[in-house]
Amino acid sequence: MAPQWLGDEQQVNDAQGGGRLDLRPMKAPRTLAGRLFLSQVGLVLLVLLVLGLLLDKVLERNAVERLRASLAAEVTALGETLSSVPADLQAQVQAIGKEGGTRITVISEDGTVLADSDHDPATMENHASRPEVAAALRGEAGTDTRRSTTTGEDYLYVAAPVSEGRVVRAAVPLTDVRHQQSAIRLALLVGLLAAAASSIGGVLLVTRSASRPLRRMNEGVQQLGEGRLDIRVPTDGPQEVASLGAAVNQMAERLAAEVEASAAA
């Protein structure tokens, strides 16, 4: 005989059975319309997801490229206006950086920082190894994206060689680009959701339209199976469905003729 506590536990489990989580997999729809609907909706959502990811990457790349081009033009323009006197140069760079919201750095040909709009150049390390500065020291325009060791923020850097062997570098934090990208992503998400809702509605209408002749034919065949040989199934809809309906009607006519012949005999 089982202990009393075991029976009590079984009763509790039975009482709580209705609240248990059912982990069995969902069954696929039994109807053709349901299966068509789910498959088409899945395809639509997959296409929209891939499209959204691609658009997001393209928009982000374009935003960074526009910013890079703007900084390159700013660096080129600044190179012709900067002072060669160190004290005046630092004050000038600070004023330009404050006005434009861009970090400006002037670097000598040996990598020494001569002026910086955000920091004291005397406290800054040699910049000759910076990728964008190294490219500018070779006479080329250089760009790079990385975290600043001075400020700890992610920056887009653009550097170019200017007069007297110096290099002018402009930098902006990528937080601005990312804030703009977040707003674009939100608008993109809303657009994709609207497209998904519209597409799902269209798929539902098409699925119902495609399955309606089959449902009507199914009803007619069931009535024929019950002995109502005067029933004829619809022959409209797609060509395949219409051909099937015509074949069912011919079969029903032959059966009716055979029944009448048997009754007359």
JSON list of N, CA, C and O in Angstrom, two decimals, residues 74 77-100 102-106 114-118 166 168:
[
{"chain": "A", "resi": 74, "resn": "GLU", "atom": "N", "xyz": [37.46, 70.06, -44.34]},
{"chain": "A", "resi": 74, "resn": "GLU", "atom": "CA", "xyz": [37.78, 70.98, -43.25]},
{"chain": "A", "resi": 74, "resn": "GLU", "atom": "C", "xyz": [39.28, 71.01, -42.99]},
{"chain": "A", "resi": 74, "resn": "GLU", "atom": "O", "xyz": [39.86, 72.07, -42.77]},
{"chain": "A", "resi": 77, "resn": "ALA", "atom": "N", "xyz": [41.09, 73.01, -45.70]},
{"chain": "A", "resi": 77, "resn": "ALA", "atom": "CA", "xyz": [40.90, 74.45, -45.54]},
{"chain": "A", "resi": 77, "resn": "ALA", "atom": "C", "xyz": [41.69, 75.01, -44.36]},
{"chain": "A", "resi": 77, "resn": "ALA", "atom": "O", "xyz": [42.27, 76.11, -44.44]},
{"chain": "A", "resi": 78, "resn": "LEU", "atom": "N", "xyz": [41.78, 74.24, -43.28]},
{"chain": "A", "resi": 78, "resn": "LEU", "atom": "CA", "xyz": [42.51, 74.72, -42.10]},
{"chain": "A", "resi": 78, "resn": "LEU", "atom": "C", "xyz": [44.01, 74.80, -42.34]},
{"chain": "A", "resi": 78, "resn": "LEU", "atom": "O", "xyz": [44.69, 75.66, -41.77]},
{"chain": "A", "resi": 79, "resn": "GLY", "atom": "N", "xyz": [44.53, 73.92, -43.17]},
{"chain": "A", "resi": 79, "resn": "GLY", "atom": "CA", "xyz": [45.98, 73.88, -43.38]},
{"chain": "A", "resi": 79, "resn": "GLY", "atom": "C", "xyz": [46.56, 75.16, -43.89]},
{"chain": "A", "resi": 79, "resn": "GLY", "atom": "O", "xyz": [47.73, 75.47, -43.63]},
{"chain": "A", "resi": 80, "resn": "GLU", "atom": "N", "xyz": [45.77, 75.95, -44.59]},
{"chain": "A", "resi": 80, "resn": "GLU", "atom": "CA", "xyz": [46.27, 77.19, -45.18]},
{"chain": "A", "resi": 80, "resn": "GLU", "atom": "C", "xyz": [46.11, 78.39, -44.26]},
{"chain": "A", "resi": 80, "resn": "GLU", "atom": "O", "xyz": [46.59, 79.48, -44.57]},
{"chain": "A", "resi": 81, "resn": "THR", "atom": "N", "xyz": [45.44, 78.21, -43.14]},
{"chain": "A", "resi": 81, "resn": "THR", "atom": "CA", "xyz": [45.15, 79.37, -42.27]},
{"chain": "A", "resi": 81, "resn": "THR", "atom": "C", "xyz": [45.82, 79.30, -40.91]},
{"chain": "A", "resi": 81, "resn": "THR", "atom": "O", "xyz": [45.79, 80.27, -40.16]},
{"chain": "A", "resi": 82, "resn": "LEU", "atom": "N", "xyz": [46.45, 78.18, -40.57]},
{"chain": "A", "resi": 82, "resn": "LEU", "atom": "CA", "xyz": [47.02, 78.02, -39.24]},
{"chain": "A", "resi": 82, "resn": "LEU", "atom": "C", "xyz": [48.31, 78.81, -39.09]},
{"chain": "A", "resi": 82, "resn": "LEU", "atom": "O", "xyz": [49.13, 78.89, -40.00]},
{"chain": "A", "resi": 83, "resn": "SER", "atom": "N", "xyz": [48.50, 79.34, -37.88]},
{"chain": "A", "resi": 83, "resn": "SER", "atom": "CA", "xyz": [49.70, 80.13, -37.58]},
{"chain": "A", "resi": 83, "resn": "SER", "atom": "C", "xyz": [50.90, 79.22, -37.39]},
{"chain": "A", "resi": 83, "resn": "SER", "atom": "O", "xyz": [50.77, 78.05, -37.03]},
{"chain": "A", "resi": 84, "resn": "SER", "atom": "N", "xyz": [52.10, 79.77, -37.61]},
{"chain": "A", "resi": 84, "resn": "SER", "atom": "CA", "xyz": [53.33, 79.01, -37.38]},
{"chain": "A", "resi": 84, "resn": "SER", "atom": "C", "xyz": [53.93, 79.30, -36.01]},
{"chain": "A", "resi": 84, "resn": "SER", "atom": "O", "xyz": [54.92, 78.68, -35.62]},
{"chain": "A", "resi": 85, "resn": "VAL", "atom": "N", "xyz": [53.35, 80.23, -35.26]},
{"chain": "A", "resi": 85, "resn": "VAL", "atom": "CA", "xyz": [53.82, 80.55, -33.91]},
{"chain": "A", "resi": 85, "resn": "VAL", "atom": "C", "xyz": [53.12, 79.63, -32.92]},
{"chain": "A", "resi": 85, "resn": "VAL", "atom": "O", "xyz": [51.89, 79.60, -32.87]},
{"chain": "A", "resi": 86, "resn": "PRO", "atom": "N", "xyz": [53.85, 78.83, -32.12]},
{"chain": "A", "resi": 86, "resn": "PRO", "atom": "CA", "xyz": [53.23, 77.83, -31.25]},
{"chain": "A", "resi": 86, "resn": "PRO", "atom": "C", "xyz": [52.13, 78.38, -30.32]},
{"chain": "A", "resi": 86, "resn": "PRO", "atom": "O", "xyz": [51.06, 77.80, -30.20]},
{"chain": "A", "resi": 87, "resn": "ALA", "atom": "N", "xyz": [52.39, 79.52, -29.67]},
{"chain": "A", "resi": 87, "resn": "ALA", "atom": "CA", "xyz": [51.40, 80.07, -28.74]},
{"chain": "A", "resi": 87, "resn": "ALA", "atom": "C", "xyz": [50.14, 80.49, -29.49]},
{"chain": "A", "resi": 87, "resn": "ALA", "atom": "O", "xyz": [49.01, 80.22, -29.04]},
{"chain": "A", "resi": 88, "resn": "ASP", "atom": "N", "xyz": [50.32, 81.18, -30.61]},
{"chain": "A", "resi": 88, "resn": "ASP", "atom": "CA", "xyz": [49.16, 81.58, -31.40]},
{"chain": "A", "resi": 88, "resn": "ASP", "atom": "C", "xyz": [48.45, 80.37, -31.99]},
{"chain": "A", "resi": 88, "resn": "ASP", "atom": "O", "xyz": [47.23, 80.36, -32.13]},
{"chain": "A", "resi": 89, "resn": "LEU", "atom": "N", "xyz": [49.22, 79.34, -32.35]},
{"chain": "A", "resi": 89, "resn": "LEU", "atom": "CA", "xyz": [48.64, 78.15, -32.96]},
{"chain": "A", "resi": 89, "resn": "LEU", "atom": "C", "xyz": [47.71, 77.44, -31.99]},
{"chain": "A", "resi": 89, "resn": "LEU", "atom": "O", "xyz": [46.60, 77.04, -32.37]},
{"chain": "A", "resi": 90, "resn": "GLN", "atom": "N", "xyz": [48.12, 77.29, -30.73]},
{"chain": "A", "resi": 90, "resn": "GLN", "atom": "CA", "xyz": [47.27, 76.62, -29.75]},
{"chain": "A", "resi": 90, "resn": "GLN", "atom": "C", "xyz": [45.98, 77.39, -29.52]},
{"chain": "A", "resi": 90, "resn": "GLN", "atom": "O", "xyz": [44.89, 76.81, -29.49]},
{"chain": "A", "resi": 91, "resn": "ALA", "atom": "N", "xyz": [46.06, 78.70, -29.40]},
{"chain": "A", "resi": 91, "resn": "ALA", "atom": "CA", "xyz": [44.86, 79.51, -29.20]},
{"chain": "A", "resi": 91, "resn": "ALA", "atom": "C", "xyz": [43.95, 79.44, -30.42]},
{"chain": "A", "resi": 91, "resn": "ALA", "atom": "O", "xyz": [42.71, 79.37, -30.29]},
{"chain": "A", "resi": 92, "resn": "GLN", "atom": "N", "xyz": [44.55, 79.48, -31.60]},
{"chain": "A", "resi": 92, "resn": "GLN", "atom": "CA", "xyz": [43.76, 79.42, -32.83]},
{"chain": "A", "resi": 92, "resn": "GLN", "atom": "C", "xyz": [43.03, 78.08, -32.96]},
{"chain": "A", "resi": 92, "resn": "GLN", "atom": "O", "xyz": [41.85, 78.02, -33.29]},
{"chain": "A", "resi": 93, "resn": "VAL", "atom": "N", "xyz": [43.74, 76.99, -32.69]},
{"chain": "A", "resi": 93, "resn": "VAL", "atom": "CA", "xyz": [43.15, 75.66, -32.79]},
{"chain": "A", "resi": 93, "resn": "VAL", "atom": "C", "xyz": [42.02, 75.49, -31.77]},
{"chain": "A", "resi": 93, "resn": "VAL", "atom": "O", "xyz": [40.97, 74.91, -32.07]},
{"chain": "A", "resi": 94, "resn": "GLN", "atom": "N", "xyz": [42.21, 75.98, -30.56]},
{"chain": "A", "resi": 94, "resn": "GLN", "atom": "CA", "xyz": [41.16, 75.89, -29.54]},
{"chain": "A", "resi": 94, "resn": "GLN", "atom": "C", "xyz": [39.91, 76.66, -29.95]},
{"chain": "A", "resi": 94, "resn": "GLN", "atom": "O", "xyz": [38.78, 76.18, -29.76]},
{"chain": "A", "resi": 95, "resn": "ALA", "atom": "N", "xyz": [40.11, 77.85, -30.54]},
{"chain": "A", "resi": 95, "resn": "ALA", "atom": "CA", "xyz": [38.95, 78.64, -30.99]},
{"chain": "A", "resi": 95, "resn": "ALA", "atom": "C", "xyz": [38.22, 77.93, -32.13]},
{"chain": "A", "resi": 95, "resn": "ALA", "atom": "O", "xyz": [36.98, 77.89, -32.14]},
{"chain": "A", "resi": 96, "resn": "ILE", "atom": "N", "xyz": [38.96, 77.35, -33.06]},
{"chain": "A", "resi": 96, "resn": "ILE", "atom": "CA", "xyz": [38.33, 76.65, -34.19]},
{"chain": "A", "resi": 96, "resn": "ILE", "atom": "C", "xyz": [37.57, 75.42, -33.70]},
{"chain": "A", "resi": 96, "resn": "ILE", "atom": "O", "xyz": [36.44, 75.15, -34.12]},
{"chain": "A", "resi": 97, "resn": "GLY", "atom": "N", "xyz": [38.19, 74.66, -32.81]},
{"chain": "A", "resi": 97, "resn": "GLY", "atom": "CA", "xyz": [37.52, 73.47, -32.29]},
{"chain": "A", "resi": 97, "resn": "GLY", "atom": "C", "xyz": [36.27, 73.79, -31.50]},
{"chain": "A", "resi": 97, "resn": "GLY", "atom": "O", "xyz": [35.26, 73.09, -31.62]},
{"chain": "A", "resi": 98, "resn": "LYS", "atom": "N", "xyz": [36.32, 74.86, -30.71]},
{"chain": "A", "resi": 98, "resn": "LYS", "atom": "CA", "xyz": [35.15, 75.25, -29.93]},
{"chain": "A", "resi": 98, "resn": "LYS", "atom": "C", "xyz": [34.01, 75.72, -30.82]},
{"chain": "A", "resi": 98, "resn": "LYS", "atom": "O", "xyz": [32.84, 75.42, -30.58]},
{"chain": "A", "resi": 99, "resn": "GLU", "atom": "N", "xyz": [34.35, 76.44, -31.87]},
{"chain": "A", "resi": 99, "resn": "GLU", "atom": "CA", "xyz": [33.32, 76.96, -32.77]},
{"chain": "A", "resi": 99, "resn": "GLU", "atom": "C", "xyz": [32.68, 75.87, -33.62]},
{"chain": "A", "resi": 99, "resn": "GLU", "atom": "O", "xyz": [31.47, 75.84, -33.80]},
{"chain": "A", "resi": 100, "resn": "GLY", "atom": "N", "xyz": [33.50, 74.95, -34.13]},
{"chain": "A", "resi": 100, "resn": "GLY", "atom": "CA", "xyz": [32.97, 73.94, -35.04]},
{"chain": "A", "resi": 100, "resn": "GLY", "atom": "C", "xyz": [32.57, 72.64, -34.39]},
{"chain": "A", "resi": 100, "resn": "GLY", "atom": "O", "xyz": [31.97, 71.77, -35.04]},
{"chain": "A", "resi": 102, "resn": "THR", "atom": "N", "xyz": [34.58, 70.32, -33.56]},
{"chain": "A", "resi": 102, "resn": "THR", "atom": "CA", "xyz": [35.48, 69.29, -34.08]},
{"chain": "A", "resi": 102, "resn": "THR", "atom": "C", "xyz": [36.81, 69.38, -33.35]},
{"chain": "A", "resi": 102, "resn": "THR", "atom": "O", "xyz": [37.32, 70.48, -33.10]},
{"chain": "A", "resi": 103, "resn": "ARG", "atom": "N", "xyz": [37.35, 68.24, -33.00]},
{"chain": "A", "resi": 103, "resn": "ARG", "atom": "CA", "xyz": [38.67, 68.23, -32.36]},
{"chain": "A", "resi": 103, "resn": "ARG", "atom": "C", "xyz": [39.74, 68.39, -33.43]},
{"chain": "A", "resi": 103, "resn": "ARG", "atom": "O", "xyz": [39.80, 67.61, -34.38]},
{"chain": "A", "resi": 104, "resn": "ILE", "atom": "N", "xyz": [40.58, 69.41, -33.26]},
{"chain": "A", "resi": 104, "resn": "ILE", "atom": "CA", "xyz": [41.64, 69.71, -34.22]},
{"chain": "A", "resi": 104, "resn": "ILE", "atom": "C", "xyz": [42.98, 69.47, -33.55]},
{"chain": "A", "resi": 104, "resn": "ILE", "atom": "O", "xyz": [43.22, 69.92, -32.43]},
{"chain": "A", "resi": 105, "resn": "THR", "atom": "N", "xyz": [43.86, 68.78, -34.25]},
{"chain": "A", "resi": 105, "resn": "THR", "atom": "CA", "xyz": [45.21, 68.52, -33.76]},
{"chain": "A", "resi": 105, "resn": "THR", "atom": "C", "xyz": [46.21, 68.86, -34.86]},
{"chain": "A", "resi": 105, "resn": "THR", "atom": "O", "xyz": [46.01, 68.48, -36.01]},
{"chain": "A", "resi": 106, "resn": "VAL", "atom": "N", "xyz": [47.27, 69.59, -34.48]},
{"chain": "A", "resi": 106, "resn": "VAL", "atom": "CA", "xyz": [48.35, 69.92, -35.41]},
{"chain": "A", "resi": 106, "resn": "VAL", "atom": "C", "xyz": [49.59, 69.17, -34.95]},
{"chain": "A", "resi": 106, "resn": "VAL", "atom": "O", "xyz": [49.96, 69.23, -33.77]},
{"chain": "A", "resi": 114, "resn": "LEU", "atom": "N", "xyz": [51.80, 69.67, -31.76]},
{"chain": "A", "resi": 114, "resn": "LEU", "atom": "CA", "xyz": [52.06, 71.09, -31.61]},
{"chain": "A", "resi": 114, "resn": "LEU", "atom": "C", "xyz": [50.88, 71.84, -30.99]},
{"chain": "A", "resi": 114, "resn": "LEU", "atom": "O", "xyz": [51.08, 72.81, -30.27]},
{"chain": "A", "resi": 115, "resn": "ALA", "atom": "N", "xyz": [49.68, 71.40, -31.29]},
{"chain": "A", "resi": 115, "resn": "ALA", "atom": "CA", "xyz": [48.48, 72.06, -30.76]},
{"chain": "A", "resi": 115, "resn": "ALA", "atom": "C", "xyz": [47.32, 71.09, -30.81]},
{"chain": "A", "resi": 115, "resn": "ALA", "atom": "O", "xyz": [47.26, 70.22, -31.70]},
{"chain": "A", "resi": 116, "resn": "ASP", "atom": "N", "xyz": [46.40, 71.24, -29.87]},
{"chain": "A", "resi": 116, "resn": "ASP", "atom": "CA", "xyz": [45.20, 70.40, -29.83]},
{"chain": "A", "resi": 116, "resn": "ASP", "atom": "C", "xyz": [44.07, 71.20, -29.22]},
{"chain": "A", "resi": 116, "resn": "ASP", "atom": "O", "xyz": [44.26, 71.90, -28.21]},
{"chain": "A", "resi": 117, "resn": "SER", "atom": "N", "xyz": [42.92, 71.12, -29.83]},
{"chain": "A", "resi": 117, "resn": "SER", "atom": "CA", "xyz": [41.80, 71.95, -29.40]},
{"chain": "A", "resi": 117, "resn": "SER", "atom": "C", "xyz": [41.19, 71.50, -28.08]},
{"chain": "A", "resi": 117, "resn": "SER", "atom": "O", "xyz": [40.51, 72.28, -27.42]},
{"chain": "A", "resi": 118, "resn": "ASP", "atom": "N", "xyz": [41.43, 70.25, -27.67]},
{"chain": "A", "resi": 118, "resn": "ASP", "atom": "CA", "xyz": [40.80, 69.73, -26.45]},
{"chain": "A", "resi": 118, "resn": "ASP", "atom": "C", "xyz": [41.77, 69.49, -25.30]},
{"chain": "A", "resi": 118, "resn": "ASP", "atom": "O", "xyz": [41.33, 69.36, -24.15]},
{"chain": "A", "resi": 166, "resn": "ARG", "atom": "N", "xyz": [53.92, 70.05, -41.60]},
{"chain": "A", "resi": 166, "resn": "ARG", "atom": "CA", "xyz": [53.00, 69.71, -40.52]},
{"chain": "A", "resi": 166, "resn": "ARG", "atom": "C", "xyz": [51.83, 68.87, -41.05]},
{"chain": "A", "resi": 166, "resn": "ARG", "atom": "O", "xyz": [51.57, 68.81, -42.24]},
{"chain": "A", "resi": 168, "resn": "VAL", "atom": "N", "xyz": [47.68, 68.27, -40.22]},
{"chain": "A", "resi": 168, "resn": "VAL", "atom": "CA", "xyz": [46.47, 68.71, -39.51]},
{"chain": "A", "resi": 168, "resn": "VAL", "atom": "C", "xyz": [45.49, 67.53, -39.46]},
{"chain": "A", "resi": 168, "resn": "VAL", "atom": "O", "xyz": [45.23, 66.90, -40.49]}
]
